[in-house]
PDB file of C-alpha atoms in Angstrom:
ATOM      1  CA  MET A   1      92.909  84.214 143.271  1.00  0.00           C
ATOM      2  CA  ILE A   2      94.225  87.587 142.124  1.00  0.00           C
ATOM      3  CA  PHE A   3      97.132  85.926 140.305  1.00  0.00           C
ATOM      4  CA  ARG A   4      94.737  83.649 138.420  1.00  0.00           C
ATOM      5  CA  GLU A   5      92.623  86.640 137.363  1.00  0.00           C
ATOM      6  CA  MET A   6      95.735  88.458 136.173  1.00  0.00           C
ATOM      7  CA  LEU A   7      96.757  85.441 134.080  1.00  0.00           C
ATOM      8  CA  GLN A   8      93.278  85.206 132.568  1.00  0.00           C
ATOM      9  CA  ASP A   9      93.358  88.897 131.683  1.00  0.00           C
ATOM     10  CA  GLU A  10      96.773  88.535 130.042  1.00  0.00           C
ATOM     11  CA  ARG A  11      95.612  85.518 128.051  1.00  0.00           C
ATOM     12  CA  ALA A  12      92.499  87.357 126.908  1.00  0.00           C
ATOM     13  CA  GLU A  13      94.609  90.341 125.840  1.00  0.00           C
ATOM     14  CA  GLY A  14      96.978  88.028 123.956  1.00  0.00           C
ATOM     15  CA  ARG A  15      94.101  86.353 122.126  1.00  0.00           C
ATOM     16  CA  ALA A  16      92.594  89.718 121.177  1.00  0.00           C
ATOM     17  CA  GLU A  17      95.968  90.938 119.963  1.00  0.00           C
ATOM     18  CA  GLY A  18      96.425  87.771 117.896  1.00  0.00           C
ATOM     19  CA  ARG A  19      92.998  88.209 116.305  1.00  0.00           C
ATOM     20  CA  THR A  20      93.815  91.823 115.436  1.00  0.00           C
ATOM     21  CA  GLU A  21      97.126  90.809 113.849  1.00  0.00           C
ATOM     22  CA  GLY A  22      95.377  88.063 111.884  1.00  0.00           C
ATOM     23  CA  LEU A  23      92.738  90.493 110.687  1.00  0.00           C
ATOM     24  CA  LEU A  24      95.390  92.969 109.545  1.00  0.00           C
ATOM     25  CA  GLU A  25      97.330  90.269 107.721  1.00  0.00           C
ATOM     26  CA  GLY A  26      94.126  89.104 106.053  1.00  0.00           C
ATOM     27  CA  HIS A  27      93.304  92.619 104.855  1.00  0.00           C
ATOM     28  CA  GLN A  28      96.853  93.187 103.634  1.00  0.00           C
ATOM     29  CA  GLU A  29      96.885  89.906 101.722  1.00  0.00           C
ATOM     30  CA  SER A  30      93.452  90.611 100.227  1.00  0.00           C
ATOM     31  CA  VAL A  31      94.608  93.959  98.854  1.00  0.00           C
ATOM     32  CA  LEU A  32      97.685  92.328  97.351  1.00  0.00           C
ATOM     33  CA  GLU A  33      95.662  89.461  95.882  1.00  0.00           C
ATOM     34  CA  VAL A  34      93.229  91.800  94.124  1.00  0.00           C
ATOM     35  CA  LEU A  35      96.062  93.981  92.845  1.00  0.00           C
ATOM     36  CA  GLY A  36      97.806  90.849  91.578  1.00  0.00           C
ATOM     37  CA  LEU A  37      94.825  90.233  89.310  1.00  0.00           C
ATOM     38  CA  LEU A  38      95.523  93.582  87.633  1.00  0.00           C
ATOM     39  CA  ALA A  39      99.283  93.277  87.187  1.00  0.00           C
ATOM     40  CA  PRO A  40     102.394  92.014  88.945  1.00  0.00           C
ATOM     41  CA  VAL A  41     102.707  94.002  92.180  1.00  0.00           C
ATOM     42  CA  PRO A  42     106.125  95.640  92.653  1.00  0.00           C
ATOM     43  CA  ASP A  43     107.952  94.514  95.789  1.00  0.00           C
ATOM     44  CA  SER A  44     108.121  98.090  97.042  1.00  0.00           C
ATOM     45  CA  LEU A  45     104.318  98.382  96.891  1.00  0.00           C
ATOM     46  CA  LYS A  46     103.941  95.007  98.610  1.00  0.00           C
ATOM     47  CA  GLU A  47     106.192  96.187 101.419  1.00  0.00           C
ATOM     48  CA  GLN A  48     104.254  99.410 101.791  1.00  0.00           C
ATOM     49  CA  ILE A  49     100.886  97.643 101.967  1.00  0.00           C
ATOM     50  CA  LEU A  50     102.249  95.068 104.415  1.00  0.00           C
ATOM     51  CA  SER A  51     103.444  97.894 106.670  1.00  0.00           C
ATOM     52  CA  ILE A  52      99.970  99.434 106.993  1.00  0.00           C
ATOM     53  CA  GLU A  53      98.434  98.570 110.343  1.00  0.00           C
ATOM     54  CA  ASP A  54      95.202 100.551 110.139  1.00  0.00           C
ATOM     55  CA  PRO A  55      92.279  98.254 109.259  1.00  0.00           C
ATOM     56  CA  GLU A  56      90.198 101.184 107.977  1.00  0.00           C
ATOM     57  CA  ILE A  57      92.891 102.229 105.499  1.00  0.00           C
ATOM     58  CA  LEU A  58      93.357  98.625 104.386  1.00  0.00           C
ATOM     59  CA  SER A  59      89.613  98.259 103.863  1.00  0.00           C
ATOM     60  CA  ARG A  60      89.527 101.407 101.744  1.00  0.00           C
ATOM     61  CA  LEU A  61      92.524 100.216  99.731  1.00  0.00           C
ATOM     62  CA  LEU A  62      90.805  96.888  99.105  1.00  0.00           C
ATOM     63  CA  LYS A  63      87.700  98.653  97.783  1.00  0.00           C
ATOM     64  CA  LYS A  64      89.820 100.859  95.522  1.00  0.00           C
ATOM     65  CA  ALA A  65      91.746  97.833  94.257  1.00  0.00           C
ATOM     66  CA  ALA A  66      88.506  95.983  93.477  1.00  0.00           C
ATOM     67  CA  ARG A  67      87.192  98.945  91.454  1.00  0.00           C
ATOM     68  CA  SER A  68      90.446  99.674  89.614  1.00  0.00           C
ATOM     69  CA  SER A  69      90.952  98.709  85.992  1.00  0.00           C
ATOM     70  CA  SER A  70      94.752  98.770  86.251  1.00  0.00           C
ATOM     71  CA  LEU A  71      97.550  98.991  88.774  1.00  0.00           C
ATOM     72  CA  GLU A  72      98.255 102.522  87.569  1.00  0.00           C
ATOM     73  CA  SER A  73      94.681 103.649  88.193  1.00  0.00           C
ATOM     74  CA  PHE A  74      94.809 102.083  91.667  1.00  0.00           C
ATOM     75  CA  LEU A  75      98.026 103.938  92.467  1.00  0.00           C
ATOM     76  CA  ALA A  76      96.573 107.227  91.262  1.00  0.00           C
ATOM     77  CA  GLU A  77      93.487 106.863  93.458  1.00  0.00           C
ATOM     78  CA  ALA A  78      95.186 105.251  96.445  1.00  0.00           C
ATOM     79  CA  GLU A  79      98.153 107.591  96.794  1.00  0.00           C
ATOM     80  CA  PRO A  80      96.658 109.598  99.703  1.00  0.00           C
ATOM     81  CA  LEU A  81      95.802 106.396 101.569  1.00  0.00           C
ATOM     82  CA  LEU A  82      99.188 104.854 100.937  1.00  0.00           C
ATOM     83  CA  CYS A  83     100.868 107.994 102.223  1.00  0.00           C
ATOM     84  CA  SER A  84      98.684 108.178 105.328  1.00  0.00           C
ATOM     85  CA  GLY A  85      99.043 104.480 106.114  1.00  0.00           C
ATOM     86  CA  ASP A  86     102.804 104.456 105.918  1.00  0.00           C
ATOM     87  CA  LYS A  87     105.472 107.048 106.571  1.00  0.00           C
ATOM     88  CA  SER A  88     107.605 105.931 103.628  1.00  0.00           C
ATOM     89  CA  ASP A  89     107.873 107.936 100.427  1.00  0.00           C
ATOM     90  CA  SER A  90     105.368 106.788  97.807  1.00  0.00           C
ATOM     91  CA  SER A  91     107.268 108.475  94.982  1.00  0.00           C
ATOM     92  CA  GLU A  92     109.048 105.201  94.286  1.00  0.00           C
ATOM     93  CA  PHE A  93     105.873 103.881  92.649  1.00  0.00           C
ATOM     94  CA  PRO A  94     105.209 104.732  89.029  1.00  0.00           C
ATOM     95  CA  GLY A  95     102.039 106.675  88.507  1.00  0.00           C
ATOM     96  CA  THR A  96     102.023 108.425  91.903  1.00  0.00           C
TER      97      THR A  96
END
């Protein structure tokens, strides 16, 4: 009986983890899709956004992307979030 409960717990944890990963991927892709409407997104920016694993930061980036009139204006406003969401150097992006 204990073994069965342990297996159920592990399965539940795996499902929750899978949902979290799917949610993150959805947020990441949404940010990139909105930015793609403004201009072609540089690969380095794509990589940086795809490395962010904080749903709150991704949500804020999505809102900034939706309100931006250009990729440059997004980068100017989003620089603090991009830096906090990823340890990589954001200086490789023009406009930051």
